[in-house]
GROMACS .gro file of C-alpha atoms in nm:
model
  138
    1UNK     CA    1   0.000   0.000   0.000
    2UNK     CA    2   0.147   0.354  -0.060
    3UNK     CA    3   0.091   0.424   0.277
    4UNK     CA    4   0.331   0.245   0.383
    5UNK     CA    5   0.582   0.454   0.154
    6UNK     CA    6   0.455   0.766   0.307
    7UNK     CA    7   0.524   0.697   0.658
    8UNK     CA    8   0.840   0.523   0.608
    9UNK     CA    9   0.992   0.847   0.431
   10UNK     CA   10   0.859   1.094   0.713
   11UNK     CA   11   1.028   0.877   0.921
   12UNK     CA   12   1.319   0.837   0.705
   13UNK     CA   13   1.356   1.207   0.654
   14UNK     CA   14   1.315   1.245   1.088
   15UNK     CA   15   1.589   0.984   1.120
   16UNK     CA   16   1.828   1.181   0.909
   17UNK     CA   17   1.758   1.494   1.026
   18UNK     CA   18   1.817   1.400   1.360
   19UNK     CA   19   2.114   1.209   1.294
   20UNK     CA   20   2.273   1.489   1.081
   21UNK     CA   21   2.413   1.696   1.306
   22UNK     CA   22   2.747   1.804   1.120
   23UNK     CA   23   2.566   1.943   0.859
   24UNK     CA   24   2.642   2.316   0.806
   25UNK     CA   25   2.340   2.513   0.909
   26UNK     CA   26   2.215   2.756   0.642
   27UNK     CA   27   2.049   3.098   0.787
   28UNK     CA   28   1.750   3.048   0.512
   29UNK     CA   29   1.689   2.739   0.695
   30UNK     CA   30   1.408   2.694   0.880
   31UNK     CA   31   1.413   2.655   1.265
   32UNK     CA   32   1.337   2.333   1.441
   33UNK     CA   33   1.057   2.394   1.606
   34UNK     CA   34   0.900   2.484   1.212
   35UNK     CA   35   1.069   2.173   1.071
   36UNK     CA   36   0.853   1.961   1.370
   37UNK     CA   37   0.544   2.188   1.274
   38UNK     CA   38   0.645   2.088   0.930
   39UNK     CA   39   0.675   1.705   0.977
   40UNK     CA   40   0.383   1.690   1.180
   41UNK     CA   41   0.173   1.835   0.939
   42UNK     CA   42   0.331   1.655   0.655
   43UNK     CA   43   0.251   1.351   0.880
   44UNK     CA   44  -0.131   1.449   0.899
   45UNK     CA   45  -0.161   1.549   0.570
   46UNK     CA   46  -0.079   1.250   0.437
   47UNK     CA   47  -0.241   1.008   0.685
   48UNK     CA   48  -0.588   1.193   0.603
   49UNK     CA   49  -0.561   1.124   0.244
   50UNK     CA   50  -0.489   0.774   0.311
   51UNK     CA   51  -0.774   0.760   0.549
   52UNK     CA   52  -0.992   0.903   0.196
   53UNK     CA   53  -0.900   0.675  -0.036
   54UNK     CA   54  -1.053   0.386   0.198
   55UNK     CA   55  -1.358   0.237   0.099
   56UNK     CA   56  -1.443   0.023   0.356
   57UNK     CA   57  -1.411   0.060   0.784
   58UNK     CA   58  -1.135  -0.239   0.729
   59UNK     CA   59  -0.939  -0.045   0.537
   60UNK     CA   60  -0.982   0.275   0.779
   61UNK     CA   61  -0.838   0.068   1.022
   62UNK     CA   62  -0.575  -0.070   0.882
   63UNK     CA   63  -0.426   0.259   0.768
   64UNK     CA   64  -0.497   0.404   1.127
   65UNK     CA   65  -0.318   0.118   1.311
   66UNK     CA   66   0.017   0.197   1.071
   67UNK     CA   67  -0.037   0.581   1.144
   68UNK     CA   68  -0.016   0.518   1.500
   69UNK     CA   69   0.304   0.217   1.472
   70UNK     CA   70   0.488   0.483   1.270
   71UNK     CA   71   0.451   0.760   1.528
   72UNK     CA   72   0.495   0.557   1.792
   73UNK     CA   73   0.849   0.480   1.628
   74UNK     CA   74   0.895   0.845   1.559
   75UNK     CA   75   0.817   0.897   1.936
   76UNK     CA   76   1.101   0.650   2.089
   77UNK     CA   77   1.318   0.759   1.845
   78UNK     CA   78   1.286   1.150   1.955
   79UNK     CA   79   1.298   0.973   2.324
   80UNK     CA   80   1.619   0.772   2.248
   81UNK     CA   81   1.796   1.085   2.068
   82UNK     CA   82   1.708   1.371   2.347
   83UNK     CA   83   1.779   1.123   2.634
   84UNK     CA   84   2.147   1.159   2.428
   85UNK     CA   85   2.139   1.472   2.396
   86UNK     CA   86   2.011   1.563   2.749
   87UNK     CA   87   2.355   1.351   2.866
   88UNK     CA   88   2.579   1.530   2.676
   89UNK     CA   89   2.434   1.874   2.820
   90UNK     CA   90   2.467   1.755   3.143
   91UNK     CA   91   2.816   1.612   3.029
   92UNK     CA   92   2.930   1.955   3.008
   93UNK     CA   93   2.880   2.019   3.377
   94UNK     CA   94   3.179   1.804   3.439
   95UNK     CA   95   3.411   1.995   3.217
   96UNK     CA   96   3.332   2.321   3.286
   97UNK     CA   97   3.499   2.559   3.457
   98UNK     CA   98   3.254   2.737   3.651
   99UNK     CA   99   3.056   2.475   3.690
  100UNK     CA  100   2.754   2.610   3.900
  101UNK     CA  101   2.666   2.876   3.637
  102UNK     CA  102   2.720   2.539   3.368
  103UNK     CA  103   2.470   2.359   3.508
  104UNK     CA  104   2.216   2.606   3.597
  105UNK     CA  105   2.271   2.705   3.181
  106UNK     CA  106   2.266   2.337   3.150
  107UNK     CA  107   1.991   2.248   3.341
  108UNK     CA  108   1.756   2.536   3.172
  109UNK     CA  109   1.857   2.385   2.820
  110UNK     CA  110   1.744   2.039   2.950
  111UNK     CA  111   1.398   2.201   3.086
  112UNK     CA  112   1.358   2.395   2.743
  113UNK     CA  113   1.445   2.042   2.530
  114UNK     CA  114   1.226   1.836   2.700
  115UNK     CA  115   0.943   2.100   2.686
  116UNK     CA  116   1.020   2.125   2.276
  117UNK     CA  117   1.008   1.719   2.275
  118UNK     CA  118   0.671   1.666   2.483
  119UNK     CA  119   0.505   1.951   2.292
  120UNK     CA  120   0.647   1.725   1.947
  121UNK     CA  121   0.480   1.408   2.116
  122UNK     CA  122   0.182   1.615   2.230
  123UNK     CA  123   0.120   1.713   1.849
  124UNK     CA  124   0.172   1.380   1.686
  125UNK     CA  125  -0.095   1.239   1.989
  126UNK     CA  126  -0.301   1.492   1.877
  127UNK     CA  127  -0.268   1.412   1.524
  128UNK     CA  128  -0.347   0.994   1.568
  129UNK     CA  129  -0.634   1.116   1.775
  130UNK     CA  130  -0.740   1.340   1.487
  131UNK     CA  131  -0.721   1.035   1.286
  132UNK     CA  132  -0.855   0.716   1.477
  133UNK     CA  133  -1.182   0.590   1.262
  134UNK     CA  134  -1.511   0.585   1.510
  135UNK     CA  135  -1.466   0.234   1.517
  136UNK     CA  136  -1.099   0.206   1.601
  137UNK     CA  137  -1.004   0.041   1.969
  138UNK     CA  138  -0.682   0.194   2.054
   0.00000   0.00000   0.00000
């Protein structure tokens, strides 16, 4: 089913943006926070017009039940890469040379990722729930 090619390239193109990070950043680029908007949307988008071209309940609820597997693996993904990234923040602590104003800095960049990352997870809940057929158990 196409669908199936949809979700695995938004996931696909979340993977290598979040594994990219030598890349050199371009100042026409968009920010994160839009690129989430972005893939979240992109993510909806496409899951509603799979959710149209259904005929039958069946097929409603097949399509749902991949929606919801593939942002469930976008959402432990995000989890495994920020639970990374909040160690090397706090990583920086120990090498720092003042390093009570470090990890107050530190600690305020943890709070502010893991708001960004919840408010992510909070969109793509909202998004399945946009989605799930009337007759879906989930």
């Amino acid at each position: 089913m196409i669908w199936n090619f949809v979700v695995g390239g938004a996931v696909g193109w979340l993977l290598a943006n979040l594994m990219e990070e030598d890349k050199p950043v371009e100042k026409a680029e968009v920010t994160p926070e839009q690129a989430l908007e972005v893939l979240v949307q992109d993510i909806r988008d496409e899951a509603e017009w799979a959710m149209e071209e259904c005929t039958t309940d069946e097929e409603r609820e097949m399509v749902y039940a991949q929606v919801k597997e593939s942002v469930q693996k976008i959402q432990l993904t995000l989890q495994e890469k920020g639970e990374e990234i909040i160690a090397d923040l706090r990583a920086q602590v120990a090498d720092a040379p003042s390093k009570e104003e470090v990890a107050d800095s530190v600690e305020s960049r943890v709070q502010d990722f893991k708001e960004k990352m919840d408010n992510l997870s909070d969109s793509l809940n909202q998004a399945l729930s946009d989605l799930k057929p009337k007759t879906a158990e989930a």
